[in-house]
Short mmCIF file of C-alpha atoms in Angstrom, two decimals:
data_model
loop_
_atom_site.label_atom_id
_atom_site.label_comp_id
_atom_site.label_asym_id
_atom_site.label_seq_id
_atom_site.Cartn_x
_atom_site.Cartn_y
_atom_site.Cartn_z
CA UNK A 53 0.00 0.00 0.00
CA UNK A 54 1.50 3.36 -1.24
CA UNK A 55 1.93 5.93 1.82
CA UNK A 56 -0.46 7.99 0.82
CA UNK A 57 -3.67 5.48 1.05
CA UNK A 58 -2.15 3.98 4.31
CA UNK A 59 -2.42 7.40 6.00
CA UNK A 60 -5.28 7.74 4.35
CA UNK A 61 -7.10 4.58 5.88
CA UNK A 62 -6.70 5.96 9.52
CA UNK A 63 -5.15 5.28 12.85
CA UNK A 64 -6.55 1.83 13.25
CA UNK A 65 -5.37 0.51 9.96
CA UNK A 66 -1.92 2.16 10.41
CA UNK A 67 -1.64 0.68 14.32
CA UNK A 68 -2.82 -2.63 12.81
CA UNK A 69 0.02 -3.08 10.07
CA UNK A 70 2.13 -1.61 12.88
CA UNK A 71 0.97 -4.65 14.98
CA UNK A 72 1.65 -7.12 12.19
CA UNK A 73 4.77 -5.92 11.10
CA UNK A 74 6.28 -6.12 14.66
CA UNK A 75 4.78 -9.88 14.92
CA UNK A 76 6.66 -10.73 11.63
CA UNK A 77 10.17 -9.87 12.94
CA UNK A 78 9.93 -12.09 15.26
CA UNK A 79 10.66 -14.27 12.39
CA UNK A 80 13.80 -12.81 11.41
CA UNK A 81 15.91 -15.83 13.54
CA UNK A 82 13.73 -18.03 11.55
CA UNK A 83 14.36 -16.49 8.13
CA UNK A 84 18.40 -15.64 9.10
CA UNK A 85 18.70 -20.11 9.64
CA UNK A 86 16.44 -20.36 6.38
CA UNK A 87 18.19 -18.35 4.34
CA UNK A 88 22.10 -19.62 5.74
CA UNK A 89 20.89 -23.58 5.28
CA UNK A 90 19.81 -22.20 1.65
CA UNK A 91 22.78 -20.56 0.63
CA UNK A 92 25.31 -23.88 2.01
CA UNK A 93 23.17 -26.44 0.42
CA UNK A 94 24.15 -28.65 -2.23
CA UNK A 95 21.62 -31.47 -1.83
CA UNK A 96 19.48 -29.03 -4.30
CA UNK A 97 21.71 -28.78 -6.84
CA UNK A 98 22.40 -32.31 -6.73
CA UNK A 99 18.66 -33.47 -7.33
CA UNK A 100 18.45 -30.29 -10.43
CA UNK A 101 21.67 -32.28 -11.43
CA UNK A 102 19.95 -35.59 -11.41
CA UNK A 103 16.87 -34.38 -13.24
CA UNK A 104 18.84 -32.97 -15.98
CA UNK A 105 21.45 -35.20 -16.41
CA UNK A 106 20.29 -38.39 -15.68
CA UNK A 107 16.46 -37.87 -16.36
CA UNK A 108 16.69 -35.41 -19.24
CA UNK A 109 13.58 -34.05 -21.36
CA UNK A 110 10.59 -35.12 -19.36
CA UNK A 111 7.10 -34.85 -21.87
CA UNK A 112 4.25 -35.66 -20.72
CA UNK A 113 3.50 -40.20 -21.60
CA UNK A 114 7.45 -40.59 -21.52
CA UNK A 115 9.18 -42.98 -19.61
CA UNK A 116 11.61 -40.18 -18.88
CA UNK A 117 9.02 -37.97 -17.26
CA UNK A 118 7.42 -41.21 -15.24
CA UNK A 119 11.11 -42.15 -14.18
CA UNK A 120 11.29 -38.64 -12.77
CA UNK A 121 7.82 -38.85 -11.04
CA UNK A 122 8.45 -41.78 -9.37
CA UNK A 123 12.59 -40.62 -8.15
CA UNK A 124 10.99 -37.51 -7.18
CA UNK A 125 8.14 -39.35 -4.56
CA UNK A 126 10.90 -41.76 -3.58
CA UNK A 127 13.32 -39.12 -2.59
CA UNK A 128 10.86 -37.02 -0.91
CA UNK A 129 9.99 -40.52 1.28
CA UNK A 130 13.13 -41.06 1.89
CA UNK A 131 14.29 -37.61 3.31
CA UNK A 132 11.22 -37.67 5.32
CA UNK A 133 8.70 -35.14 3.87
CA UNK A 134 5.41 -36.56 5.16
CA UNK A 135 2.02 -37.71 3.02
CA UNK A 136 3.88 -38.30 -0.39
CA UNK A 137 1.45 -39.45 -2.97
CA UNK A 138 1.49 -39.28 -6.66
CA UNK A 139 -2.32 -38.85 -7.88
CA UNK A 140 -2.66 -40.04 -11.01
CA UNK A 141 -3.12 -37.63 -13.47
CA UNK A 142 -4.20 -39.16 -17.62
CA UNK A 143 -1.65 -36.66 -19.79
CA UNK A 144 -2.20 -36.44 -23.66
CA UNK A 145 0.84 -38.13 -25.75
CA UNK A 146 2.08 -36.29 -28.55
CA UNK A 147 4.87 -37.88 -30.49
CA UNK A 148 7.61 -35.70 -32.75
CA UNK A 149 9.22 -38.48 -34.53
CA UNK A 150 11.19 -37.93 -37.22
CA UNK A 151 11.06 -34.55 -38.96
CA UNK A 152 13.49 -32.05 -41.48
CA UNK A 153 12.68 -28.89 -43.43
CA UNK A 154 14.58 -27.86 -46.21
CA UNK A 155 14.43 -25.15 -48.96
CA UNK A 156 14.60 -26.49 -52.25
CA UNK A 157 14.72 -23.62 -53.83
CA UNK A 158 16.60 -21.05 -54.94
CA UNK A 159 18.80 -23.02 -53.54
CA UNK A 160 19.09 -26.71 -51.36
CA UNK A 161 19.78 -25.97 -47.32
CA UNK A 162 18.46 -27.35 -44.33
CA UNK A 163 16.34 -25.08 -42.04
CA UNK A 164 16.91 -25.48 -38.72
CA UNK A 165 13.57 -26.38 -37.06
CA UNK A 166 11.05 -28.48 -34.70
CA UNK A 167 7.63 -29.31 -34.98
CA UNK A 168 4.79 -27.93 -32.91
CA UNK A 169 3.98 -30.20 -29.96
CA UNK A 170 0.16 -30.86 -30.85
CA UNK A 171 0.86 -30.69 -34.54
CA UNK A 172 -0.44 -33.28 -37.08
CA UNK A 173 2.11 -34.81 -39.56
CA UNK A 174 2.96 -34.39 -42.99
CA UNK A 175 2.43 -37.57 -45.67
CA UNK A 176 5.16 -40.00 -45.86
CA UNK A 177 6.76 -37.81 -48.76
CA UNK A 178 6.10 -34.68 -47.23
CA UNK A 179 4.87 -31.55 -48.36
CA UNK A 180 6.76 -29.64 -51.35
CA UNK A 181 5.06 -25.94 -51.50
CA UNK A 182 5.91 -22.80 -52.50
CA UNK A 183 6.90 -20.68 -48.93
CA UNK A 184 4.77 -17.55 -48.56
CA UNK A 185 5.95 -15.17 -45.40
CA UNK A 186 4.17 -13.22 -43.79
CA UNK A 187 4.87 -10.76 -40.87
CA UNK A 188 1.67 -10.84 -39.30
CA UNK A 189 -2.18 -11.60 -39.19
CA UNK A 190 -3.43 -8.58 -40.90
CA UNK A 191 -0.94 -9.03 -43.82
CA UNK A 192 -2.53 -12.64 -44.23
CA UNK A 193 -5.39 -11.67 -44.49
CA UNK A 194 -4.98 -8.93 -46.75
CA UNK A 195 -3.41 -11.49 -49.40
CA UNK A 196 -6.35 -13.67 -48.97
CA UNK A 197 -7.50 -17.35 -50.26
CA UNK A 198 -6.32 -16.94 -53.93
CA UNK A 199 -2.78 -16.12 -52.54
CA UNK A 200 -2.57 -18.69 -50.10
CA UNK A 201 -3.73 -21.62 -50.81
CA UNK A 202 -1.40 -24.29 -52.07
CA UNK A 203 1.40 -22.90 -50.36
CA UNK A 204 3.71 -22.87 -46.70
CA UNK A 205 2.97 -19.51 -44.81
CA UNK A 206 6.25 -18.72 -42.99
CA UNK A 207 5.15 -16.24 -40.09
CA UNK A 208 8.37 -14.05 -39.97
CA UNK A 209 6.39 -12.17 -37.24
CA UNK A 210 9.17 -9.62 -35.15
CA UNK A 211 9.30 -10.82 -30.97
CA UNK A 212 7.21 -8.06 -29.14
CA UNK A 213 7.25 -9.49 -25.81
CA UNK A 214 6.24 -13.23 -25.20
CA UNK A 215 2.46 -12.94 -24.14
CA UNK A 216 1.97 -11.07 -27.81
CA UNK A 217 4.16 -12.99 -30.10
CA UNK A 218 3.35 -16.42 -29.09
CA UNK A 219 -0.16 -15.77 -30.81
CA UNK A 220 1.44 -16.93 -33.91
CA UNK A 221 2.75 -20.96 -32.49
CA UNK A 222 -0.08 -20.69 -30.78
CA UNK A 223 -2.65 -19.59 -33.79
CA UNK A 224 -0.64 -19.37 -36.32
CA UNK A 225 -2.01 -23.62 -38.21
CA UNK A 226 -5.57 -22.75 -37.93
CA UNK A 227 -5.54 -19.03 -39.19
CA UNK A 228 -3.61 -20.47 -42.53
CA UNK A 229 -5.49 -23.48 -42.73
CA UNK A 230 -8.69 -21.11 -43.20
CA UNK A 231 -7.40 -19.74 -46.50
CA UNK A 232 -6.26 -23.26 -47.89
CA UNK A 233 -2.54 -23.52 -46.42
CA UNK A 234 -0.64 -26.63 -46.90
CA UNK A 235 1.04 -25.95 -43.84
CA UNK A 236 2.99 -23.65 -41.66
CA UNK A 237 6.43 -22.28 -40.56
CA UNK A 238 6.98 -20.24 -37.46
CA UNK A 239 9.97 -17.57 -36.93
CA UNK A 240 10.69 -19.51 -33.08
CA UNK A 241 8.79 -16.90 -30.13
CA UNK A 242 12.51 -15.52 -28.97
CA UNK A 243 14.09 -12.18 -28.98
CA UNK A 244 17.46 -13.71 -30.14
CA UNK A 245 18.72 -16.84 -31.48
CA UNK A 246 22.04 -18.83 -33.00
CA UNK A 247 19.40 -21.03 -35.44
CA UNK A 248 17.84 -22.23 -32.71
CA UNK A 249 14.09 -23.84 -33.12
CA UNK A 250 12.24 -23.25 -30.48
CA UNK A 251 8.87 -25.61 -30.19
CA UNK A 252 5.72 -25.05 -27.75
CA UNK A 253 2.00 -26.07 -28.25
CA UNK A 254 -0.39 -25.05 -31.09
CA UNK A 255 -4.20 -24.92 -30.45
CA UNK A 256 -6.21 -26.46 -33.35
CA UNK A 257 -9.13 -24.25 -34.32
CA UNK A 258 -12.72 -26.66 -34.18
CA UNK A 259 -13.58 -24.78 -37.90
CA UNK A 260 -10.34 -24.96 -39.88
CA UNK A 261 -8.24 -28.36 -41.32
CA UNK A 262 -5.67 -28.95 -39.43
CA UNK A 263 -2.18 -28.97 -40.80
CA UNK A 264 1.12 -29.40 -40.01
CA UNK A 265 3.43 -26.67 -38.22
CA UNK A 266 7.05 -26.24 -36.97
CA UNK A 267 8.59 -23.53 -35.61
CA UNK A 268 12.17 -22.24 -38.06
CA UNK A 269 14.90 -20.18 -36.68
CA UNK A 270 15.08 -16.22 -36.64
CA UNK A 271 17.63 -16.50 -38.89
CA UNK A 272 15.82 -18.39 -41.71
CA UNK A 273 12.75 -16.70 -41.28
CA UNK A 274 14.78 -13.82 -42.07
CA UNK A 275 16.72 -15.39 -44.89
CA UNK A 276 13.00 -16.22 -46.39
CA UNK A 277 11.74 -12.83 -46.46
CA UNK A 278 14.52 -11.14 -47.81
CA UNK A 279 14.11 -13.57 -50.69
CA UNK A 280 11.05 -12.71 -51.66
CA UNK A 281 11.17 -9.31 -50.98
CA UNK A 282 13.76 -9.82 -53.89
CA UNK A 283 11.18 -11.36 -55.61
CA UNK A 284 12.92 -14.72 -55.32
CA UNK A 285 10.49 -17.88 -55.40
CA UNK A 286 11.54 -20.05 -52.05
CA UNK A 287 10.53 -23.55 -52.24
CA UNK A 288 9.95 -25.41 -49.03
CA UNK A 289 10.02 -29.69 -48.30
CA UNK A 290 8.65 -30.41 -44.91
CA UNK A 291 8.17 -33.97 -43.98
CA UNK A 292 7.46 -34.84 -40.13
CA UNK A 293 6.05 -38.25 -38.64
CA UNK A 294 4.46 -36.11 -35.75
CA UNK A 295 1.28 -38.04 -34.33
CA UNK A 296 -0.81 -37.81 -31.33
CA UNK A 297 -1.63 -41.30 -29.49
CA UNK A 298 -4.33 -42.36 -26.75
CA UNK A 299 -3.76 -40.55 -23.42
CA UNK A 300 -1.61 -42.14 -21.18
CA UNK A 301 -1.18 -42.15 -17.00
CA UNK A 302 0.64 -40.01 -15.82
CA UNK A 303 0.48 -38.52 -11.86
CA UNK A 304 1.23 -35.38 -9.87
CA UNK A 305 3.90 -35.59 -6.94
CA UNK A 306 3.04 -34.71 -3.32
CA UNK A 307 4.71 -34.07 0.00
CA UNK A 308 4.23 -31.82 3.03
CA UNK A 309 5.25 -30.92 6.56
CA UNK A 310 1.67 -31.49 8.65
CA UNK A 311 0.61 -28.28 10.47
CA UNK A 312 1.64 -28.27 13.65
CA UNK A 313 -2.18 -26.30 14.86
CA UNK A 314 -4.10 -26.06 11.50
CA UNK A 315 -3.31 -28.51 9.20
CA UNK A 316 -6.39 -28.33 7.26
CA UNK A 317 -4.83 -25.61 6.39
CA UNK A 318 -2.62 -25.58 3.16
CA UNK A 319 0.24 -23.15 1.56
CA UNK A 320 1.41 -25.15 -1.12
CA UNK A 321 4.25 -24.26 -3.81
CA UNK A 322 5.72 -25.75 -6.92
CA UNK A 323 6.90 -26.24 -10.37
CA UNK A 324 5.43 -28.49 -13.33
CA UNK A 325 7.78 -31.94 -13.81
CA UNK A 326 7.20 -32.08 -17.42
CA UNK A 327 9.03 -30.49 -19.80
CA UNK A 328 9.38 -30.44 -24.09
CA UNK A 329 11.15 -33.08 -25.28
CA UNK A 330 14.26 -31.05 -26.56
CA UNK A 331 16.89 -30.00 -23.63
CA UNK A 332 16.84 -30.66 -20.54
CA UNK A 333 14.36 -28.57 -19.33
CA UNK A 334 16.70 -27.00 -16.77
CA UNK A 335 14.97 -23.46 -16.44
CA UNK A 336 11.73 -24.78 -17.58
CA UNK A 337 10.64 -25.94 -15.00
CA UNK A 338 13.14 -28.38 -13.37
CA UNK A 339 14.63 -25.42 -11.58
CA UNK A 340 11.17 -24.79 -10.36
CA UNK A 341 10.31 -27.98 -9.32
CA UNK A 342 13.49 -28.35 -7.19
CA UNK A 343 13.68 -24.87 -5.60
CA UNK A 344 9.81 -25.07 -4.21
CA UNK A 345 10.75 -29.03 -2.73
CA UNK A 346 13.94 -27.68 -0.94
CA UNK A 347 12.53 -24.75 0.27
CA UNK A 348 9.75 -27.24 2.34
CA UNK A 349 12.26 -29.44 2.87
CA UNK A 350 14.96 -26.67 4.38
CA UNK A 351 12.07 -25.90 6.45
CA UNK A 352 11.76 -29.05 7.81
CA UNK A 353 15.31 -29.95 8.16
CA UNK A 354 15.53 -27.42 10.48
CA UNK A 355 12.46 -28.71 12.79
CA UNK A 356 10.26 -25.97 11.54
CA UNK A 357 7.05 -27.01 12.01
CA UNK A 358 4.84 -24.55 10.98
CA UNK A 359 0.84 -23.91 12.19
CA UNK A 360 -0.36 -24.76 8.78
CA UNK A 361 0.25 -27.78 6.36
CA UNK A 362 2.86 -26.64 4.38
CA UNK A 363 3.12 -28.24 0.58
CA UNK A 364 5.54 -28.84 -2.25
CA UNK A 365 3.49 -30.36 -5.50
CA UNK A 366 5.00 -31.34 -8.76
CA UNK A 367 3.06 -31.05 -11.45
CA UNK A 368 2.75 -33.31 -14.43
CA UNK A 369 1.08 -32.01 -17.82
CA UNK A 370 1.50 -28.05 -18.05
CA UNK A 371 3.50 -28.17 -21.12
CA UNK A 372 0.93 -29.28 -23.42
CA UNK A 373 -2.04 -29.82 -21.74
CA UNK A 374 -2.65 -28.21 -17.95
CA UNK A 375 -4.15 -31.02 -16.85
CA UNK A 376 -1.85 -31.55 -13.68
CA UNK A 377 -3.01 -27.91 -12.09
CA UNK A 378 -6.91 -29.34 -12.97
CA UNK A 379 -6.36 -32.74 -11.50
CA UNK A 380 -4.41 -31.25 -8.31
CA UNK A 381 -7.77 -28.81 -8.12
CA UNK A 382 -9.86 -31.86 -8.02
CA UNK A 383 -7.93 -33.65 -5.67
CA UNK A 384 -8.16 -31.29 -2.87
CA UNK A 385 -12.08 -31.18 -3.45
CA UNK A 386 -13.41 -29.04 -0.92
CA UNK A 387 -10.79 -28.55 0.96
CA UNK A 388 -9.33 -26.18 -1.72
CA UNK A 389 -11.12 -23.49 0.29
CA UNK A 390 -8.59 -23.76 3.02
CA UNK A 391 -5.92 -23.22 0.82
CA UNK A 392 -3.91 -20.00 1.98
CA UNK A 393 -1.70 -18.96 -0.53
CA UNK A 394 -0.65 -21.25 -4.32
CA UNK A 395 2.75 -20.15 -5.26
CA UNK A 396 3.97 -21.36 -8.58
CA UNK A 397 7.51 -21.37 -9.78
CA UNK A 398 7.77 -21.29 -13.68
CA UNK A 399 9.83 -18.26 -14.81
CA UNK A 400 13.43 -19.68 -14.78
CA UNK A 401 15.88 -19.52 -12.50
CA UNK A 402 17.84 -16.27 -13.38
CA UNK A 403 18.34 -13.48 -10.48
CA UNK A 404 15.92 -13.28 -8.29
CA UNK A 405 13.20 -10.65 -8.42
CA UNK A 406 10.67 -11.19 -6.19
CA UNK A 407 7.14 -12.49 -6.15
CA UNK A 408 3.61 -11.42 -7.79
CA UNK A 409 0.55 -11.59 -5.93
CA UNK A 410 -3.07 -11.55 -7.60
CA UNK A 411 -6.44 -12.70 -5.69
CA UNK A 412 -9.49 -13.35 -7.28
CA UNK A 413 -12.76 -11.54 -6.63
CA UNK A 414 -10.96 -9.80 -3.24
CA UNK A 415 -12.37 -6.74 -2.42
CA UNK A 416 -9.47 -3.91 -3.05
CA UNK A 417 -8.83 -3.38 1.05
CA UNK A 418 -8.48 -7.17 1.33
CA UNK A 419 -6.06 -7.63 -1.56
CA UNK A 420 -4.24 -4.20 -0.30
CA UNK A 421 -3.99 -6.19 3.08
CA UNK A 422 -2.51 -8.94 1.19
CA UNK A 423 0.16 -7.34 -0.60
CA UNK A 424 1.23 -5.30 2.58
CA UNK A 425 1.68 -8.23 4.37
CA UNK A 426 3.56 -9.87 1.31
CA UNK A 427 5.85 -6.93 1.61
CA UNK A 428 6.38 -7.32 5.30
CA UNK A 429 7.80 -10.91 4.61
CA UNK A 430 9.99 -9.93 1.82
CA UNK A 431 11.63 -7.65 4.62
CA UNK A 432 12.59 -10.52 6.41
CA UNK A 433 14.93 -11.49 2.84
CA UNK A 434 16.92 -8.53 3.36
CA UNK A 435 20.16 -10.62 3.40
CA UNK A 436 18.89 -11.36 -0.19
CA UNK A 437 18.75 -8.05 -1.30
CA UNK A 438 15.92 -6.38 -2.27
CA UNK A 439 12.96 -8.51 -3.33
CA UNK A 440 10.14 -6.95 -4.67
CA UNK A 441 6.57 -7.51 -4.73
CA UNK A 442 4.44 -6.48 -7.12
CA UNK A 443 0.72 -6.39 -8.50
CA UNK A 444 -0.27 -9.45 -10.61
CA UNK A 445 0.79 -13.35 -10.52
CA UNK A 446 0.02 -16.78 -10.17
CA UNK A 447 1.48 -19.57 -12.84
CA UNK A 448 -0.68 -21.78 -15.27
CA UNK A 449 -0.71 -24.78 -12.91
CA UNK A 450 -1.71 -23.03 -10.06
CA UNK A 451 -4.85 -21.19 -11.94
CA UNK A 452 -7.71 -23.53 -11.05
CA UNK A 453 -7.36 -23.05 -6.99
CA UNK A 454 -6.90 -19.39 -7.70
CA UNK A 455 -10.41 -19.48 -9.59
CA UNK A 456 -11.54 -20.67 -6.69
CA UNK A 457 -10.13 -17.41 -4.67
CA UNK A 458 -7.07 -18.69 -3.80
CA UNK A 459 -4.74 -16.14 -3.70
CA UNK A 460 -1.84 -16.73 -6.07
CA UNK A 461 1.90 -15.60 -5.81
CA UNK A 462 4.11 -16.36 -8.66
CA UNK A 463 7.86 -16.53 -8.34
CA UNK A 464 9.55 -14.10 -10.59
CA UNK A 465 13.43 -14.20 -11.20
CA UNK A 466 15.12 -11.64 -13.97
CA UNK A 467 14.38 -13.31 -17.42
CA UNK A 468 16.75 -11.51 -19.00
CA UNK A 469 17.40 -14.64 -21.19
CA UNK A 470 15.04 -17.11 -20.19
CA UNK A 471 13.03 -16.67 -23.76
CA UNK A 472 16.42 -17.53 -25.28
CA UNK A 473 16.57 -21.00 -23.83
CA UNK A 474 12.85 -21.28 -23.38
CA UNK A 475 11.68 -24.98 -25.32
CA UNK A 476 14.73 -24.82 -27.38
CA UNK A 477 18.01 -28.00 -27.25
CA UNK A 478 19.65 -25.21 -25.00
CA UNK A 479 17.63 -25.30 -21.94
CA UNK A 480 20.48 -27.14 -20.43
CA UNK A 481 21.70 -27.27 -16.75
CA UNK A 482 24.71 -25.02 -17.48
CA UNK A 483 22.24 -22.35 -17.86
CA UNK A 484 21.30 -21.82 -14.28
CA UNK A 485 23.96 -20.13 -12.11
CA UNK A 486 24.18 -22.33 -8.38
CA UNK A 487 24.42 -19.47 -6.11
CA UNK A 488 21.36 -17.79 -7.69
CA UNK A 489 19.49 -20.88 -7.81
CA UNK A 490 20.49 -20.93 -4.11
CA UNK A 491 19.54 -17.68 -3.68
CA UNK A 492 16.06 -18.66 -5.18
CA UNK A 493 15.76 -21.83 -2.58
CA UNK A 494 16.13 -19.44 0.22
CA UNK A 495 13.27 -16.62 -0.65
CA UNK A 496 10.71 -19.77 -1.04
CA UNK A 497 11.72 -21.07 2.04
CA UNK A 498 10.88 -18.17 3.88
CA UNK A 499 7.93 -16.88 1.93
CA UNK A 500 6.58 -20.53 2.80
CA UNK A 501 7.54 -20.94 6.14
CA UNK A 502 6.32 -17.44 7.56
CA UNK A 503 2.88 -17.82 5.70
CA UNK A 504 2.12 -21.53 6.45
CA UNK A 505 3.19 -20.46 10.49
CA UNK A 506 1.91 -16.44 11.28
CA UNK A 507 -1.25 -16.45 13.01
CA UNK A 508 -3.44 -14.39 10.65
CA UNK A 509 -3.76 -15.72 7.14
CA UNK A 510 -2.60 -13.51 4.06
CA UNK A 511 -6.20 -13.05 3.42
CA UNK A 512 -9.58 -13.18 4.46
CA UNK A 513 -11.17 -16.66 3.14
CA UNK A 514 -11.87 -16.47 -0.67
CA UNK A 515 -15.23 -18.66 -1.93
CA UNK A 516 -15.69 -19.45 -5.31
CA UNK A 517 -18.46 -17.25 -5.32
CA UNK A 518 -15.70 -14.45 -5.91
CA UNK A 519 -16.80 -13.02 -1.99
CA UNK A 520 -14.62 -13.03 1.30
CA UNK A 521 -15.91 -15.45 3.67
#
């Protein structure tokens, strides 16, 4: 709450933050051991290490990603988190097989590319076209059916920030397929590249064919539309075996530290297990999924026990299909409304920012109340540096308990070059720097610990009905 308002809202409301604030230090021992333990552990790093290296890409109806499900539940057993489970979860199976692209003309060269998780595949010989680009929608659309059908629409479409660009992966099939596209390629949703692909789901439209898609590199969408701006005619060859089989099992991963006074009562953090099947998935979301378990299991290494159940959950199925975040959802059933605070993990693993809070049909004084008390906890990371907290967040996984007014808190580290890595062969384990990650490990632990354990919740109990309870 800015100044301003807070002197504003009177001498009760300024004598009550006074009140909490002054409770919170008293957590400053707890946070100083938290944050120590965080910064001198290795066991962290080790289980990353064995994720990456051992485990590798992780998509959902792999071996690799059940292999990690089930090292994950026996390592939280064995180190004595309490209640480990692994509900199942059934995860769709999409399966890349092989796949090339190559421009036939005005030359022969290999584009550097990988299909579309989701996509369809192309016939055994592949698809031979003439390559149309295009730099967005509009200009599409302005060329219209007689222009377009027949041919491969290249989407050369420049990055202007991830949430707008990603329209075109995500779009991209079904508004070609409309005017009679044979298929499309997709400049990869990055702000640089060295010809690196960079894959991610497509969304079939109900009312348009579906045909195949891969993402290409920056540098040959580049390379395409200078050509034709030259008035050059490209020819493209795409052949991929991509196919989509019956949904498979699959299951979420589970342990907690039982409140100690409430333990109906539930923070609960985490990443999403699953990954694409390129890379290692280091930053996405391996780094998440490891920093959220440590953090609860920092806290209970050092006989924390906090008043409420305090949660780690790994979830299975956010790459291409969200299904883990639903399932978890159903799982807690009605006890969902005793939820106190989802925080999701899922931005990387780069310096650490801070954390995002948003809260679902809260009235303003009650989500103000949150985020003052958010900011009161950050204090207690000062050894950190400063850690902000800001307006907005919550994480894909994490959106079905925060429809249900559950307020949500999403991790947020730097991303300076997290969209460089992001679903590409180079989201690799030598991208994550260990004293950051570290760094990372010990903000969760706190944020966690203090708002499973301080006597008021963060907010005000949320129904579904969007009112405070």
């Amino acid at each position: 709450m800015r100044r301003r308002d807070l002197l504003r809202a009177g001498p009760a409301l300024i004598m009550a933050r006074q009140s909490r604030a002054a409770a919170l230090a008293g957590y400053e021992p707890a946070a100083r051991k938290l944050i120590a333990a965080a910064l001198e552990d290795a066991a962290g790093w080790a289980k990353l290490e064995h994720i990456c290296d051992r485990i590798g890409p992780r998509l959902s109806g792999s071996k690799a990603l059940e292999q990690a499900i089930e090292w994950c539940a026996e390592t939280m057993r064995r180190e004595g988190l309490e209640n480990v489970s692994t509900p199942r979860v059934m995860v769709p199976v999409w399966v890349r097989g092989s796949e090339s692209a190559w421009m036939l003309e005005p030359r022969t060269a290999p584009l550097a590319m990988l299909g579309l998780g989701g996509s369809v595949g192309t016939p055994p010989e592949g698809i031979t076209a003439e390559a149309l680009c295009v730099e967005s929608f509009e200009e599409l659309d302005r060329l219209g059916e007689e222009r377009v059908r027949g041919r491969i629409i290249v989407y050369n479409q420049p990055w202007r920030g991830y949430r707008e660009t990603v329209a075109y992966r995500s779009a991209g099939a079904s508004r070609a397929a409309r005017l009679g596209a044979r298929a499309v390629l997709v400049r990869s949703v990055t702000p640089a590249s060295l010809r690196t692909p960079h894959t991610g789901s497509l969304n079939y439209a109900a009312d348009a064919p579906r045909i195949p898609a891969a993402a290409i590199s920056i540098e040959d969408a580049l390379m395409i539309r200078r050509l034709q701006e030259a008035g050059v005619r490209v020819t493209v060859k795409l052949q991929m075996e991509a196919r989509t089989l019956d949904d498979a099992p699959s299951a979420n991963v589970i342990g907690e530290i039982t409140g100690r006074e409430r333990p109906e009562e539930v923070v609960v953090m985490g990443g999403h297990i699953d990954s694409w099947d390129v890379g290692q998935g280091a930053q996405d979301d391996a780094s998440g999924c490891v920093a959220t378990w440590q953090a609860v299991q920092l806290v209970k290494s050092l006989g924390l026990r906090p008043r409420r159940t305090l949660r780690v959950c790994l979830w299975t199925n956010e790459e291409n299909g969200l299904r883990g975040g639903r399932a978890y959802r159903d799982w807690a059933g009605d006890a969902v409304r005793h939820h106190v605070a989802a925080i999701e993990m899922d931005g990387g693993a780069e310096k650490l920012r801070g954390f995002g809070l948003s809260m679902s049909g809260a009235p303003a004084g009650a989500f103000e109340q949150a985020l003052a008390r958010l900011e009161e906890i950050a204090a207690l990371m000062r050894p950190l540096g400063a850690v902000e907290i800001v307006r907005g967040g919550g994480g894909a996984d994490i959106l079905p308990l925060m429809r249900e007014g559950v307020p949500g808190i999403a991790h947020l580290s730097s991303g300076r070059r997290y969209f460089e890595w992001h679903h590409t062969q180079a989201d690799t384990l030598d991208k994550i720097d260990r004293r950051e990650f570290q760094e990372h490990i010990a903000a969760l632990a706190v944020l966690g610990y203090v708002l499973a354990d301080m006597e008021e919740r963060l907010a005000e109990e949320v129904h579904s009905t969007g009112g405070i309870g």
